[in-house]
Amino acid sequence: MPKVQNREYRAMPLLAPATNNRRFDTDFYVEGFATTFDDPYVLYEYDGIQYKEIIDRHALDGADLSDVIMQYDHCGRVFARTGRSNTLLIEPQERGLFMAADLSKTEQARSMHEDIAAGLVTKMSWAFTVQEDSYDRETHTRRILKIKKVYDVSAVSFPANPSTDISARSWLDGVIEAEQQERLAAQAVARRKQIIRILLEARR
């Protein structure tokens, strides 16, 4: 799967056909949630520490949701699109970022619907850029406060692994390094205090 610099990729838990309350009048319909809000998930685990991430409920307020596309593995043919083609819906809801697609317009899109309906493709990934975030050192949790733009929602054979996401790892590596330096500094201070205590006791 190709990665674009500065874009972050996260896996959707489920992509599925739907039978009720369809957003498009088509037999080639799929829907799902790109993410849920205020719902922590493990982004990466290192040295026994789980680094988590939360998409804030208001992270998509004011985000650019124009011209979002649906692809396979973030590349190749476009199966659906927001805007003029009106075959893709991207909508922040109370639960999270909802998506629905009409996959009836091309043979390739209909073929993708068949794969989804047959249960061969059940996962998705979405691509976005972060405008603002925060980090809680006590819980090792990143909160994404504002998303600048959503680029695509892609059906994938294997969901993107956050540990191989260049943008996510770049952020995580900085956090992990900073926390390691803090721990090493704290350990050094503790060792110095211990040595001083031993020396003082030896002089008594």
PDB file of C-alpha atoms in Angstrom:
ATOM      1  CA  MET A   1       0.000   0.000   0.000  1.00  0.00           C
ATOM      2  CA  PRO A   2       1.559   3.367  -0.973  1.00  0.00           C
ATOM      3  CA  LYS A   3       1.895   5.985   1.728  1.00  0.00           C
ATOM      4  CA  VAL A   4       1.800   9.737   1.195  1.00  0.00           C
ATOM      5  CA  GLN A   5       4.047  11.844   3.418  1.00  0.00           C
ATOM      6  CA  ASN A   6       2.281  13.601   6.319  1.00  0.00           C
ATOM      7  CA  ARG A   7      -0.929  11.607   5.869  1.00  0.00           C
ATOM      8  CA  GLU A   8      -1.913   9.225   8.633  1.00  0.00           C
ATOM      9  CA  TYR A   9      -3.747   5.953   8.040  1.00  0.00           C
ATOM     10  CA  ARG A  10      -6.034   4.107  10.448  1.00  0.00           C
ATOM     11  CA  ALA A  11      -8.036   0.928  10.009  1.00  0.00           C
ATOM     12  CA  MET A  12     -11.813   0.832   9.997  1.00  0.00           C
ATOM     13  CA  PRO A  13     -13.148  -2.120  11.953  1.00  0.00           C
ATOM     14  CA  LEU A  14     -15.819  -3.074   9.452  1.00  0.00           C
ATOM     15  CA  LEU A  15     -17.136  -2.419   5.982  1.00  0.00           C
ATOM     16  CA  ALA A  16     -20.360  -4.164   5.028  1.00  0.00           C
ATOM     17  CA  PRO A  17     -23.372  -4.079   2.736  1.00  0.00           C
ATOM     18  CA  ALA A  18     -26.525  -2.758   4.379  1.00  0.00           C
ATOM     19  CA  THR A  19     -30.207  -3.465   3.818  1.00  0.00           C
ATOM     20  CA  ASN A  20     -32.009  -0.814   5.884  1.00  0.00           C
ATOM     21  CA  ASN A  21     -31.932   2.973   5.835  1.00  0.00           C
ATOM     22  CA  ARG A  22     -29.716   3.151   2.771  1.00  0.00           C
ATOM     23  CA  ARG A  23     -28.254   6.521   1.874  1.00  0.00           C
ATOM     24  CA  PHE A  24     -28.181   5.667  -1.844  1.00  0.00           C
ATOM     25  CA  ASP A  25     -30.882   3.974  -3.918  1.00  0.00           C
ATOM     26  CA  THR A  26     -28.745   1.191  -5.345  1.00  0.00           C
ATOM     27  CA  ASP A  27     -28.248  -2.539  -5.025  1.00  0.00           C
ATOM     28  CA  PHE A  28     -24.488  -1.942  -4.813  1.00  0.00           C
ATOM     29  CA  TYR A  29     -24.424  -0.212  -1.442  1.00  0.00           C
ATOM     30  CA  VAL A  30     -21.902  -0.402   1.410  1.00  0.00           C
ATOM     31  CA  GLU A  31     -21.492   1.567   4.609  1.00  0.00           C
ATOM     32  CA  GLY A  32     -19.422   1.702   7.767  1.00  0.00           C
ATOM     33  CA  PHE A  33     -17.694   3.980  10.279  1.00  0.00           C
ATOM     34  CA  ALA A  34     -14.237   5.334   9.529  1.00  0.00           C
ATOM     35  CA  THR A  35     -13.686   5.909  13.236  1.00  0.00           C
ATOM     36  CA  THR A  36     -15.551   6.271  16.492  1.00  0.00           C
ATOM     37  CA  PHE A  37     -15.207   9.325  18.709  1.00  0.00           C
ATOM     38  CA  ASP A  38     -13.795   9.368  22.252  1.00  0.00           C
ATOM     39  CA  ASP A  39     -13.027   5.666  21.971  1.00  0.00           C
ATOM     40  CA  PRO A  40      -9.365   4.882  22.811  1.00  0.00           C
ATOM     41  CA  TYR A  41      -7.499   2.277  20.778  1.00  0.00           C
ATOM     42  CA  VAL A  42      -3.940   0.983  20.955  1.00  0.00           C
ATOM     43  CA  LEU A  43      -1.798   2.728  18.371  1.00  0.00           C
ATOM     44  CA  TYR A  44       1.494   1.022  19.217  1.00  0.00           C
ATOM     45  CA  GLU A  45       3.107  -1.061  21.956  1.00  0.00           C
ATOM     46  CA  TYR A  46       6.745  -0.633  22.905  1.00  0.00           C
ATOM     47  CA  ASP A  47       8.716  -2.049  25.812  1.00  0.00           C
ATOM     48  CA  GLY A  48       5.532  -3.181  27.535  1.00  0.00           C
ATOM     49  CA  ILE A  49       3.850   0.229  27.254  1.00  0.00           C
ATOM     50  CA  GLN A  50       0.695   0.662  25.210  1.00  0.00           C
ATOM     51  CA  TYR A  51       0.519   3.979  23.396  1.00  0.00           C
ATOM     52  CA  LYS A  52      -3.109   4.815  22.703  1.00  0.00           C
ATOM     53  CA  GLU A  53      -4.993   7.268  20.549  1.00  0.00           C
ATOM     54  CA  ILE A  54      -8.410   8.909  20.735  1.00  0.00           C
ATOM     55  CA  ILE A  55     -10.245  10.817  18.026  1.00  0.00           C
ATOM     56  CA  ASP A  56     -11.919  13.700  19.829  1.00  0.00           C
ATOM     57  CA  ARG A  57     -15.661  14.104  19.310  1.00  0.00           C
ATOM     58  CA  HIS A  58     -15.043  17.534  17.782  1.00  0.00           C
ATOM     59  CA  ALA A  59     -11.945  16.627  15.757  1.00  0.00           C
ATOM     60  CA  LEU A  60     -13.821  16.825  12.466  1.00  0.00           C
ATOM     61  CA  ASP A  61     -15.493  20.165  13.206  1.00  0.00           C
ATOM     62  CA  GLY A  62     -14.383  22.369  10.322  1.00  0.00           C
ATOM     63  CA  ALA A  63     -12.344  19.608   8.660  1.00  0.00           C
ATOM     64  CA  ASP A  64     -12.105  19.539   4.863  1.00  0.00           C
ATOM     65  CA  LEU A  65     -14.373  16.674   3.793  1.00  0.00           C
ATOM     66  CA  SER A  66     -14.613  17.794   0.173  1.00  0.00           C
ATOM     67  CA  ASP A  67     -13.468  15.579  -2.672  1.00  0.00           C
ATOM     68  CA  VAL A  68     -12.975  12.411  -0.640  1.00  0.00           C
ATOM     69  CA  ILE A  69     -12.554   9.236  -2.686  1.00  0.00           C
ATOM     70  CA  MET A  70     -13.021   5.507  -2.129  1.00  0.00           C
ATOM     71  CA  GLN A  71     -10.295   3.220  -3.492  1.00  0.00           C
ATOM     72  CA  TYR A  72      -8.724  -0.159  -2.888  1.00  0.00           C
ATOM     73  CA  ASP A  73      -5.526  -0.122  -0.816  1.00  0.00           C
ATOM     74  CA  HIS A  74      -5.314   3.681  -1.169  1.00  0.00           C
ATOM     75  CA  CYS A  75      -4.379   3.498  -4.840  1.00  0.00           C
ATOM     76  CA  GLY A  76      -5.632   2.641  -8.315  1.00  0.00           C
ATOM     77  CA  ARG A  77      -9.206   3.001  -9.522  1.00  0.00           C
ATOM     78  CA  VAL A  78     -11.652   5.328  -7.788  1.00  0.00           C
ATOM     79  CA  PHE A  79     -14.849   3.443  -6.927  1.00  0.00           C
ATOM     80  CA  ALA A  80     -16.842   6.329  -5.443  1.00  0.00           C
ATOM     81  CA  ARG A  81     -16.398  10.028  -4.761  1.00  0.00           C
ATOM     82  CA  THR A  82     -17.993  12.901  -2.908  1.00  0.00           C
ATOM     83  CA  GLY A  83     -18.997  16.038  -4.763  1.00  0.00           C
ATOM     84  CA  ARG A  84     -20.203  15.999  -8.353  1.00  0.00           C
ATOM     85  CA  SER A  85     -20.373  12.223  -8.746  1.00  0.00           C
ATOM     86  CA  ASN A  86     -22.458  11.961  -5.545  1.00  0.00           C
ATOM     87  CA  THR A  87     -21.509   8.316  -5.001  1.00  0.00           C
ATOM     88  CA  LEU A  88     -19.782   8.680  -1.629  1.00  0.00           C
ATOM     89  CA  LEU A  89     -21.101  10.169   1.602  1.00  0.00           C
ATOM     90  CA  ILE A  90     -18.782  11.182   4.451  1.00  0.00           C
ATOM     91  CA  GLU A  91     -20.705  12.402   7.499  1.00  0.00           C
ATOM     92  CA  PRO A  92     -19.640  13.042  11.108  1.00  0.00           C
ATOM     93  CA  GLN A  93     -22.304  11.609  13.406  1.00  0.00           C
ATOM     94  CA  GLU A  94     -22.693  11.231  17.163  1.00  0.00           C
ATOM     95  CA  ARG A  95     -20.929   7.860  17.119  1.00  0.00           C
ATOM     96  CA  GLY A  96     -18.158   8.705  14.683  1.00  0.00           C
ATOM     97  CA  LEU A  97     -17.325   9.362  11.027  1.00  0.00           C
ATOM     98  CA  PHE A  98     -19.927   7.564   8.911  1.00  0.00           C
ATOM     99  CA  MET A  99     -19.378   6.631   5.268  1.00  0.00           C
ATOM    100  CA  ALA A 100     -21.695   5.202   2.650  1.00  0.00           C
ATOM    101  CA  ALA A 101     -20.956   4.399  -0.984  1.00  0.00           C
ATOM    102  CA  ASP A 102     -22.811   3.625  -4.193  1.00  0.00           C
ATOM    103  CA  LEU A 103     -20.648   1.087  -6.013  1.00  0.00           C
ATOM    104  CA  SER A 104     -22.872   0.746  -9.052  1.00  0.00           C
ATOM    105  CA  LYS A 105     -21.259   3.144 -11.520  1.00  0.00           C
ATOM    106  CA  THR A 106     -18.418   1.065 -12.971  1.00  0.00           C
ATOM    107  CA  GLU A 107     -17.651  -2.588 -13.504  1.00  0.00           C
ATOM    108  CA  GLN A 108     -14.678  -2.347 -11.131  1.00  0.00           C
ATOM    109  CA  ALA A 109     -16.836  -0.782  -8.417  1.00  0.00           C
ATOM    110  CA  ARG A 110     -19.486  -3.478  -8.797  1.00  0.00           C
ATOM    111  CA  SER A 111     -16.767  -6.103  -8.586  1.00  0.00           C
ATOM    112  CA  MET A 112     -15.574  -4.561  -5.327  1.00  0.00           C
ATOM    113  CA  HIS A 113     -19.147  -4.711  -3.995  1.00  0.00           C
ATOM    114  CA  GLU A 114     -19.238  -8.422  -4.845  1.00  0.00           C
ATOM    115  CA  ASP A 115     -16.034  -8.984  -2.876  1.00  0.00           C
ATOM    116  CA  ILE A 116     -17.460  -7.098   0.104  1.00  0.00           C
ATOM    117  CA  ALA A 117     -20.812  -8.898  -0.069  1.00  0.00           C
ATOM    118  CA  ALA A 118     -19.019 -12.256  -0.240  1.00  0.00           C
ATOM    119  CA  GLY A 119     -17.041 -11.430   2.886  1.00  0.00           C
ATOM    120  CA  LEU A 120     -13.720 -11.432   1.038  1.00  0.00           C
ATOM    121  CA  VAL A 121     -13.055  -7.782   1.897  1.00  0.00           C
ATOM    122  CA  THR A 122     -14.367  -6.610   5.272  1.00  0.00           C
ATOM    123  CA  LYS A 123     -11.867  -3.986   6.409  1.00  0.00           C
ATOM    124  CA  MET A 124     -11.125  -0.429   5.462  1.00  0.00           C
ATOM    125  CA  SER A 125      -8.584   2.274   6.136  1.00  0.00           C
ATOM    126  CA  TRP A 126      -8.906   6.033   6.000  1.00  0.00           C
ATOM    127  CA  ALA A 127      -6.301   8.694   5.285  1.00  0.00           C
ATOM    128  CA  PHE A 128      -6.174  12.114   6.948  1.00  0.00           C
ATOM    129  CA  THR A 129      -3.885  14.869   8.179  1.00  0.00           C
ATOM    130  CA  VAL A 130      -3.787  16.119  11.767  1.00  0.00           C
ATOM    131  CA  GLN A 131      -3.993  19.830  12.524  1.00  0.00           C
ATOM    132  CA  GLU A 132      -3.912  19.720  16.324  1.00  0.00           C
ATOM    133  CA  ASP A 133      -3.361  17.065  18.973  1.00  0.00           C
ATOM    134  CA  SER A 134      -2.372  16.645  22.603  1.00  0.00           C
ATOM    135  CA  TYR A 135      -0.594  13.981  24.643  1.00  0.00           C
ATOM    136  CA  ASP A 136      -1.203  12.664  28.171  1.00  0.00           C
ATOM    137  CA  ARG A 137       2.105  11.314  29.512  1.00  0.00           C
ATOM    138  CA  GLU A 138       0.498   9.525  32.453  1.00  0.00           C
ATOM    139  CA  THR A 139      -1.819   7.413  30.283  1.00  0.00           C
ATOM    140  CA  HIS A 140       0.408   7.483  27.166  1.00  0.00           C
ATOM    141  CA  THR A 141      -2.583   8.627  25.157  1.00  0.00           C
ATOM    142  CA  ARG A 142      -2.612  10.883  22.125  1.00  0.00           C
ATOM    143  CA  ARG A 143      -5.848  12.809  21.536  1.00  0.00           C
ATOM    144  CA  ILE A 144      -6.418  14.075  18.020  1.00  0.00           C
ATOM    145  CA  LEU A 145      -8.220  17.379  18.549  1.00  0.00           C
ATOM    146  CA  LYS A 146      -8.515  18.647  14.978  1.00  0.00           C
ATOM    147  CA  ILE A 147      -8.239  16.893  11.635  1.00  0.00           C
ATOM    148  CA  LYS A 148      -7.315  19.166   8.762  1.00  0.00           C
ATOM    149  CA  LYS A 149      -8.489  17.013   5.848  1.00  0.00           C
ATOM    150  CA  VAL A 150      -9.837  13.551   5.068  1.00  0.00           C
ATOM    151  CA  TYR A 151      -8.446  12.237   1.765  1.00  0.00           C
ATOM    152  CA  ASP A 152      -9.883   8.796   1.192  1.00  0.00           C
ATOM    153  CA  VAL A 153     -11.580   5.737   2.598  1.00  0.00           C
ATOM    154  CA  SER A 154     -10.176   2.559   1.086  1.00  0.00           C
ATOM    155  CA  ALA A 155     -11.211  -1.051   1.153  1.00  0.00           C
ATOM    156  CA  VAL A 156      -8.089  -3.014   2.058  1.00  0.00           C
ATOM    157  CA  SER A 157      -6.994  -6.631   1.987  1.00  0.00           C
ATOM    158  CA  PHE A 158      -5.121  -6.107   5.249  1.00  0.00           C
ATOM    159  CA  PRO A 159      -5.754  -3.014   7.384  1.00  0.00           C
ATOM    160  CA  ALA A 160      -2.914  -0.556   7.762  1.00  0.00           C
ATOM    161  CA  ASN A 161      -0.734  -1.438  10.727  1.00  0.00           C
ATOM    162  CA  PRO A 162      -0.139   1.729  12.778  1.00  0.00           C
ATOM    163  CA  SER A 163       3.399   0.504  13.553  1.00  0.00           C
ATOM    164  CA  THR A 164       4.265   0.801   9.871  1.00  0.00           C
ATOM    165  CA  ASP A 165       2.489   4.122   9.349  1.00  0.00           C
ATOM    166  CA  ILE A 166       5.307   6.578   8.651  1.00  0.00           C
ATOM    167  CA  SER A 167       3.507   9.624  10.045  1.00  0.00           C
ATOM    168  CA  ALA A 168       2.262   7.833  13.166  1.00  0.00           C
ATOM    169  CA  ARG A 169       5.666   6.282  13.820  1.00  0.00           C
ATOM    170  CA  SER A 170       7.389   9.641  13.388  1.00  0.00           C
ATOM    171  CA  TRP A 171       5.168  11.086  16.108  1.00  0.00           C
ATOM    172  CA  LEU A 172       5.493   8.004  18.320  1.00  0.00           C
ATOM    173  CA  ASP A 173       9.258   7.811  17.977  1.00  0.00           C
ATOM    174  CA  GLY A 174       9.536  11.374  19.274  1.00  0.00           C
ATOM    175  CA  VAL A 175       7.259  10.632  22.222  1.00  0.00           C
ATOM    176  CA  ILE A 176       8.998   7.361  23.074  1.00  0.00           C
ATOM    177  CA  GLU A 177      12.460   8.958  22.873  1.00  0.00           C
ATOM    178  CA  ALA A 178      11.401  11.862  25.102  1.00  0.00           C
ATOM    179  CA  GLU A 179       9.904   9.510  27.683  1.00  0.00           C
ATOM    180  CA  GLN A 180      13.004   7.294  27.635  1.00  0.00           C
ATOM    181  CA  GLN A 181      15.248  10.322  28.209  1.00  0.00           C
ATOM    182  CA  GLU A 182      13.066  11.385  31.141  1.00  0.00           C
ATOM    183  CA  ARG A 183      13.254   7.900  32.661  1.00  0.00           C
ATOM    184  CA  LEU A 184      17.027   7.758  32.207  1.00  0.00           C
ATOM    185  CA  ALA A 185      17.422  11.193  33.785  1.00  0.00           C
ATOM    186  CA  ALA A 186      15.230  10.179  36.727  1.00  0.00           C
ATOM    187  CA  GLN A 187      17.218   6.968  37.172  1.00  0.00           C
ATOM    188  CA  ALA A 188      20.499   8.915  37.108  1.00  0.00           C
ATOM    189  CA  VAL A 189      19.234  11.298  39.793  1.00  0.00           C
ATOM    190  CA  ALA A 190      18.087   8.351  41.907  1.00  0.00           C
ATOM    191  CA  ARG A 191      21.491   6.672  41.537  1.00  0.00           C
ATOM    192  CA  ARG A 192      23.331   9.863  42.554  1.00  0.00           C
ATOM    193  CA  LYS A 193      21.124  10.213  45.621  1.00  0.00           C
ATOM    194  CA  GLN A 194      21.781   6.601  46.524  1.00  0.00           C
ATOM    195  CA  ILE A 195      25.552   7.034  46.165  1.00  0.00           C
ATOM    196  CA  ILE A 196      25.510  10.194  48.295  1.00  0.00           C
ATOM    197  CA  ARG A 197      23.473   8.404  50.955  1.00  0.00           C
ATOM    198  CA  ILE A 198      25.910   5.475  50.992  1.00  0.00           C
ATOM    199  CA  LEU A 199      28.914   7.822  51.282  1.00  0.00           C
ATOM    200  CA  LEU A 200      27.303   9.780  54.110  1.00  0.00           C
ATOM    201  CA  GLU A 201      26.499   6.596  55.994  1.00  0.00           C
ATOM    202  CA  ALA A 202      30.070   5.348  55.506  1.00  0.00           C
ATOM    203  CA  ARG A 203      31.479   8.545  57.110  1.00  0.00           C
ATOM    204  CA  ARG A 204      29.419   8.168  60.247  1.00  0.00           C
TER     205      ARG A 204
END
